[in-house]
């Protein structure tokens, strides 16, 4: 049955955005660490923070670009030492995600941020994996892990991290590439991603957040990614936009992140409507919600409030895209897509 999107009034959009089932595909779990939890873990672990209070830490969250954020983000992660810490961090995210009607989440984690401080890889992955299992059992939320390599470090370091991860191969579904983008093009990691493909891992990479469209092209051609994280700078290369649309290559767009890190000056200037109008498989995600001012529903609500081109049809498309772009079996994601249709059909009938 076709959904009559025109029957859904604009004032009902925020409630619908919150209620609709959705998947989150771009969340750095270390970026969900709220200042309150940072302080609680610092106390529990005897770590001294360079900020006197929660408020002082939160006041430091004024970023000018990606690097200015990463410096604080890595400092925040320094309180994570024990398996329980990683569990507590992920569990706090899952409770918020479930409240946002997230039915499926694919979580990035940055093992090198922890192993380089002497925290064993197995401590990180055991805590996160346990939280994923409990999210499924207790919240009905399906969750999986994607291991990200830090691109400001060497390819040899990434390869060593992959080796450490292999005993836990069943605990993560894929690999990604994050951290400082400019000056660290995807091709720097050609060999390690080739090895990951041989191992049957799913492949994603951040590209075209601050870096040029050429980084998106090399993520596709060299790393052979199945999704592009961010990718918003693709619009600078019309041939690339055409290719991304033709290949139905998903982009995991993060609206609040882009505004906080000054990729766009304002939400009203974000190119999400243009990406959808070009036929791209865009999705909405929170990136680092504790640092950027909101979790997934807040990203939807603020983007739709600032961008009048986005209405009920686009809300449905973005949620449907999140299921299409996820790494779950077609039978499962089609079930979620049917639930989504039901929510919109009910909203159209109720108006
Ligand atoms: N970009 C790159 N690396 C990151 C980000 C991001 O937005 N968040 C956490 N690591
Ligand atoms: Zn990111």
Coordinates of C-alpha atoms and ligand atoms in Angstrom, one line a residue:
X1 CA 0.0 0.0 0.0
X2 CA 1.4 3.4 -0.9
X3 CA 1.9 5.8 1.9
X4 CA 0.3 9.2 1.5
X5 CA 3.1 11.4 2.8
X6 CA 1.2 14.6 2.0
X7 CA -1.4 13.8 4.6
X8 CA 1.2 14.0 7.4
X9 CA 1.3 17.6 8.9
X10 CA 4.6 19.2 9.4
X11 CA 3.9 19.9 13.1
X12 CA 3.6 16.1 13.6
X13 CA 7.1 15.5 12.1
X14 CA 9.2 15.7 15.4
X15 CA 7.1 13.0 17.1
X16 CA 7.2 10.9 14.0
X17 CA 11.0 11.3 13.6
X18 CA 11.3 10.1 17.2
X19 CA 8.9 7.2 16.9
X20 CA 10.1 5.7 13.6
X21 CA 12.3 2.6 13.9
X22 CA 15.8 3.3 12.6
X23 CA 19.3 2.0 12.5
X24 CA 22.4 3.9 13.6
X25 CA 25.5 3.1 11.5
X26 CA 28.0 5.8 12.5
X27 CA 28.6 6.1 16.2
X28 CA 32.0 6.0 17.8
X29 CA 31.3 4.4 21.1
X30 CA 34.1 6.4 22.8
X31 CA 32.2 9.5 21.5
X32 CA 29.2 8.5 23.6
X33 CA 31.2 9.0 26.9
X34 CA 29.3 11.7 28.7
X35 CA 31.2 14.1 31.0
X36 CA 29.4 12.7 34.0
X37 CA 30.6 9.1 33.2
X38 CA 34.1 10.4 32.4
X39 CA 34.3 11.8 35.9
X40 CA 32.7 8.7 37.5
X41 CA 35.2 6.4 35.8
X42 CA 38.2 8.7 36.6
X43 CA 37.3 8.5 40.2
X44 CA 36.7 4.7 40.1
X45 CA 40.1 4.2 38.4
X46 CA 42.1 6.9 40.2
X47 CA 42.8 8.8 37.0
X48 CA 43.4 12.6 37.3
X49 CA 41.7 14.7 34.7
X50 CA 43.0 18.1 33.5
X51 CA 39.5 19.6 34.2
X52 CA 38.3 20.4 37.7
X53 CA 34.6 19.6 37.1
X54 CA 32.0 18.2 34.7
X55 CA 31.0 21.7 33.8
X56 CA 34.6 22.7 33.1
X57 CA 35.0 19.7 30.8
X58 CA 31.7 20.4 29.0
X59 CA 32.8 24.1 28.6
X60 CA 35.8 22.9 26.6
X61 CA 33.5 21.4 24.0
X62 CA 33.9 24.3 21.6
X63 CA 35.5 22.9 18.5
X64 CA 36.9 24.7 15.4
X65 CA 37.6 21.6 13.3
X66 CA 38.1 17.8 13.5
X67 CA 41.5 17.9 15.2
X68 CA 40.3 20.3 18.0
X69 CA 37.7 17.7 18.8
X70 CA 39.9 14.7 18.5
X71 CA 42.4 16.1 21.1
X72 CA 39.6 16.3 23.7
X73 CA 38.0 13.0 22.6
X74 CA 41.2 11.0 23.1
X75 CA 41.8 12.7 26.5
X76 CA 38.2 11.7 27.6
X77 CA 38.9 8.1 26.6
X78 CA 41.9 7.9 29.0
X79 CA 39.6 7.0 31.9
X80 CA 38.7 3.7 30.3
X81 CA 40.9 1.0 31.8
X82 CA 38.8 -2.1 32.8
X83 CA 36.4 -4.4 31.0
X84 CA 33.6 -3.0 33.2
X85 CA 34.4 0.5 32.0
X86 CA 33.9 -0.4 28.3
X87 CA 30.7 -2.3 29.2
X88 CA 29.3 0.7 31.2
X89 CA 30.1 3.1 28.3
X90 CA 28.3 1.0 25.7
X91 CA 25.4 0.1 28.0
X92 CA 24.7 3.8 28.6
X93 CA 24.6 4.3 24.8
X94 CA 22.3 1.4 24.3
X95 CA 19.8 2.7 26.8
X96 CA 19.7 6.0 25.0
X97 CA 19.5 4.4 21.6
X98 CA 16.6 2.2 22.6
X99 CA 14.8 5.2 23.9
X100 CA 15.4 6.8 20.4
X101 CA 13.7 3.7 18.8
X102 CA 17.0 2.5 17.3
X103 CA 16.4 -1.1 16.5
X104 CA 19.9 -1.8 15.2
X105 CA 23.3 -0.2 15.8
X106 CA 26.8 -0.8 14.3
X107 CA 29.3 0.7 16.7
X108 CA 32.8 1.9 15.9
X109 CA 35.5 1.4 18.4
X110 CA 39.1 2.6 18.3
X111 CA 41.3 -0.1 19.9
X112 CA 44.6 1.7 19.3
X113 CA 43.4 4.6 21.6
X114 CA 43.4 2.0 24.4
X115 CA 46.1 -0.5 23.5
X116 CA 48.6 2.4 23.1
X117 CA 47.9 3.2 26.8
X118 CA 48.5 -0.3 27.8
X119 CA 44.9 -1.5 28.0
X120 CA 44.9 -5.0 26.5
X121 CA 42.8 -5.5 23.3
X122 CA 40.7 -8.3 24.9
X123 CA 39.7 -6.0 27.8
X124 CA 38.2 -3.5 25.2
X125 CA 36.4 -6.1 23.1
X126 CA 35.1 -8.2 25.9
X127 CA 33.4 -5.2 27.6
X128 CA 31.9 -4.0 24.3
X129 CA 30.8 -7.4 23.2
X130 CA 29.1 -8.2 26.5
X131 CA 27.2 -4.9 26.2
X132 CA 26.1 -5.8 22.7
X133 CA 24.8 -9.2 23.8
X134 CA 22.9 -7.7 26.7
X135 CA 21.4 -5.0 24.5
X136 CA 20.0 -7.7 22.3
X137 CA 18.7 -9.8 25.2
X138 CA 17.3 -7.0 27.4
X139 CA 16.5 -4.1 25.0
X140 CA 15.7 -6.1 21.8
X141 CA 18.3 -3.9 20.1
X142 CA 20.5 -5.7 17.6
X143 CA 24.2 -4.5 17.8
X144 CA 27.5 -5.2 16.2
X145 CA 31.0 -3.8 16.4
X146 CA 33.3 -2.3 13.7
X147 CA 37.0 -2.0 14.5
X148 CA 38.4 1.4 13.3
X149 CA 42.1 2.0 12.5
X150 CA 43.4 5.4 13.5
X151 CA 44.6 7.0 10.2
X152 CA 47.1 9.4 11.9
X153 CA 49.1 6.2 12.9
X154 CA 51.0 4.0 10.5
X155 CA 49.7 1.1 8.3
X156 CA 52.1 -1.2 10.2
X157 CA 50.4 -0.2 13.5
X158 CA 47.0 -0.9 11.9
X159 CA 48.3 -4.3 10.7
X160 CA 49.5 -5.1 14.3
X161 CA 46.1 -4.2 15.6
X162 CA 44.4 -6.5 13.2
X163 CA 46.6 -9.3 14.3
X164 CA 45.7 -8.7 18.0
X165 CA 42.0 -8.7 17.0
X166 CA 42.0 -12.0 15.1
X167 CA 41.4 -14.2 18.1
X168 CA 38.2 -12.2 18.5
X169 CA 37.2 -12.3 14.9
X170 CA 33.7 -13.5 15.8
X171 CA 33.1 -10.4 18.0
X172 CA 33.3 -7.8 15.2
X173 CA 31.8 -7.6 11.7
X174 CA 34.0 -5.2 9.9
X175 CA 36.7 -2.5 9.9
X176 CA 36.7 1.2 9.4
X177 CA 39.1 4.1 9.2
X178 CA 38.8 7.2 11.4
X179 CA 40.7 10.1 13.1
X180 CA 42.5 13.0 11.4
X181 CA 41.5 12.8 7.7
X182 CA 43.6 15.5 6.0
X183 CA 47.0 14.3 5.0
X184 CA 46.1 10.6 5.6
X185 CA 44.4 9.4 2.4
X186 CA 42.8 5.9 2.3
X187 CA 45.5 4.5 0.1
X188 CA 47.9 4.8 3.0
X189 CA 46.0 1.7 4.3
X190 CA 45.7 -0.3 1.1
X191 CA 47.5 -3.4 2.3
X192 CA 45.7 -3.8 5.7
X193 CA 42.3 -3.3 4.1
X194 CA 43.2 -6.0 1.4
X195 CA 44.0 -8.4 4.3
X196 CA 40.7 -7.5 5.9
X197 CA 38.8 -8.2 2.7
X198 CA 40.5 -11.6 2.5
X199 CA 39.3 -12.3 6.0
X200 CA 35.7 -11.6 5.0
X201 CA 35.3 -8.4 7.0
X202 CA 32.9 -5.7 6.0
X203 CA 34.7 -2.5 4.9
X204 CA 33.9 1.1 5.6
X205 CA 36.0 4.3 5.9
X206 CA 35.6 7.9 6.8
X207 CA 36.1 10.0 3.7
X208 CA 35.0 13.4 2.5
X209 CA 34.3 14.9 5.9
X210 CA 37.2 17.4 5.9
X211 CA 39.2 15.6 3.2
X212 CA 38.6 16.1 -0.6
X213 CA 36.4 14.1 -2.9
X214 CA 39.5 12.3 -4.1
X215 CA 39.6 10.5 -0.8
X216 CA 36.1 9.2 -1.4
X217 CA 37.2 7.9 -4.8
X218 CA 40.3 6.1 -3.3
X219 CA 38.1 4.7 -0.4
X220 CA 36.0 3.1 -3.2
X221 CA 38.7 2.1 -5.6
X222 CA 41.6 1.2 -3.2
X223 CA 39.9 0.1 0.0
X224 CA 36.8 -1.2 -1.8
X225 CA 34.4 0.2 0.9
X226 CA 30.8 -0.8 1.2
X227 CA 29.8 2.5 2.9
X228 CA 31.3 5.9 3.1
X229 CA 31.3 7.6 6.5
X230 CA 30.3 11.2 6.1
X231 CA 31.1 11.7 2.4
X232 CA 29.4 15.1 2.4
X233 CA 32.2 16.7 0.2
X234 CA 31.2 14.4 -2.7
X235 CA 29.0 17.2 -4.0
X236 CA 32.2 19.0 -5.1
X237 CA 32.6 16.3 -7.8
X238 CA 29.5 15.8 -9.9
X239 CA 30.8 12.6 -11.6
X240 CA 31.4 11.1 -8.1
X241 CA 27.9 12.0 -7.0
X242 CA 26.5 10.2 -10.1
X243 CA 28.7 7.2 -9.4
X244 CA 27.6 7.0 -5.7
X245 CA 24.0 7.2 -6.8
X246 CA 24.4 4.6 -9.5
X247 CA 26.1 2.1 -7.1
X248 CA 23.7 2.9 -4.3
X249 CA 26.7 3.5 -2.1
X250 CA 25.5 4.6 1.3
X251 CA 26.7 7.7 3.1
X252 CA 26.5 7.8 6.8
X253 CA 25.9 11.5 7.3
X254 CA 26.2 13.1 10.8
X255 CA 24.4 16.5 10.8
X256 CA 25.2 17.8 14.4
X257 CA 28.8 16.6 14.1
X258 CA 29.2 18.5 10.8
X259 CA 27.9 21.7 12.4
X260 CA 29.9 21.3 15.6
X261 CA 33.2 20.7 13.6
X262 CA 32.4 23.6 11.2
X263 CA 32.1 21.4 8.1
X264 CA 28.9 23.5 7.6
X265 CA 28.5 26.9 9.3
X266 CA 24.9 26.2 10.2
X267 CA 22.4 23.4 10.1
X268 CA 20.3 25.4 7.6
X269 CA 23.3 25.2 5.3
X270 CA 23.8 21.5 5.5
X271 CA 23.7 19.6 2.2
X272 CA 21.6 16.6 3.4
X273 CA 18.6 17.7 1.2
X274 CA 20.9 18.0 -1.8
X275 CA 22.3 14.5 -1.2
X276 CA 18.8 13.0 -1.1
X277 CA 17.7 15.0 -4.1
X278 CA 20.7 13.6 -6.0
X279 CA 19.4 10.1 -5.3
X280 CA 22.1 9.2 -2.8
X281 CA 21.5 6.5 -0.1
X282 CA 22.1 9.0 2.7
X283 CA 21.5 8.1 6.4
X284 CA 21.4 10.2 9.6
X285 CA 23.8 9.3 12.5
X286 CA 25.1 10.8 15.7
X287 CA 28.9 10.3 15.3
X288 CA 30.0 11.3 18.8
X289 CA 26.8 12.2 20.5
X290 CA 28.3 13.1 24.0
X291 CA 30.4 15.8 22.3
X292 CA 28.2 17.1 19.5
X293 CA 25.0 17.9 21.4
X294 CA 22.7 15.0 20.9
X295 CA 21.9 11.4 20.1
X296 CA 20.2 10.1 17.0
X297 CA 16.7 11.6 17.4
X298 CA 18.2 15.0 18.2
X299 CA 20.1 14.8 14.9
X300 CA 16.9 14.0 13.0
X301 CA 14.8 16.6 14.8
X302 CA 17.4 19.5 14.5
X303 CA 18.1 18.7 10.8
X304 CA 14.4 18.6 9.9
X305 CA 13.7 21.8 11.9
X306 CA 16.4 23.7 10.1
X307 CA 15.8 22.4 6.6
X308 CA 12.3 22.9 5.2
X309 CA 13.1 20.7 2.2
X310 CA 13.0 17.7 4.5
X311 CA 9.5 16.4 5.2
X312 CA 7.8 13.1 6.0
X313 CA 8.8 11.5 2.7
X314 CA 12.5 12.3 3.4
X315 CA 12.1 11.0 7.0
X316 CA 10.9 7.7 5.6
X317 CA 13.6 7.5 3.0
X318 CA 16.4 8.2 5.6
X319 CA 15.1 5.5 7.9
X320 CA 14.6 3.0 5.1
X321 CA 18.2 3.8 3.8
X322 CA 19.5 3.1 7.3
X323 CA 18.2 -0.5 7.0
X324 CA 19.3 -0.9 3.4
X325 CA 22.8 0.3 4.3
X326 CA 23.1 -1.9 7.4
X327 CA 25.2 -5.1 7.5
X328 CA 22.3 -7.4 8.5
X329 CA 20.6 -10.2 6.6
X330 CA 18.0 -9.0 4.0
X331 CA 15.2 -10.9 5.7
X332 CA 15.8 -9.1 9.0
X333 CA 16.2 -5.6 7.5
X334 CA 13.1 -6.1 5.4
X335 CA 11.2 -6.8 8.6
X336 CA 12.3 -3.4 10.0
X337 CA 11.4 -1.7 6.8
X338 CA 7.8 -3.1 7.1
X339 CA 7.6 -1.8 10.6
X340 CA 8.7 1.6 9.3
X341 CA 6.0 1.5 6.6
X342 CA 3.4 0.7 9.3
X343 CA 4.4 3.6 11.4
X344 CA 4.1 6.0 8.5
X345 CA 0.8 4.5 7.2
X346 CA -0.7 4.9 10.7
X347 CA 0.6 8.6 10.8
X348 CA -1.0 9.3 7.4
X349 CA -4.3 7.7 8.5
X350 CA -4.4 9.6 11.8
X351 CA -4.1 13.0 10.2
Ligands
LIG1 N1 35.9 11.9 12.2 C1 37.0 11.2 12.2 N2 37.4 10.5 13.3 C2 36.6 10.4 14.3 C3 35.4 11.1 14.3 C4 35.0 11.9 13.2 O1 33.9 12.5 13.1 N3 34.8 10.8 15.5 C5 35.6 10.0 16.2 N4 36.7 9.8 15.5
LIG2 ZN1 32.9 9.5 12.6

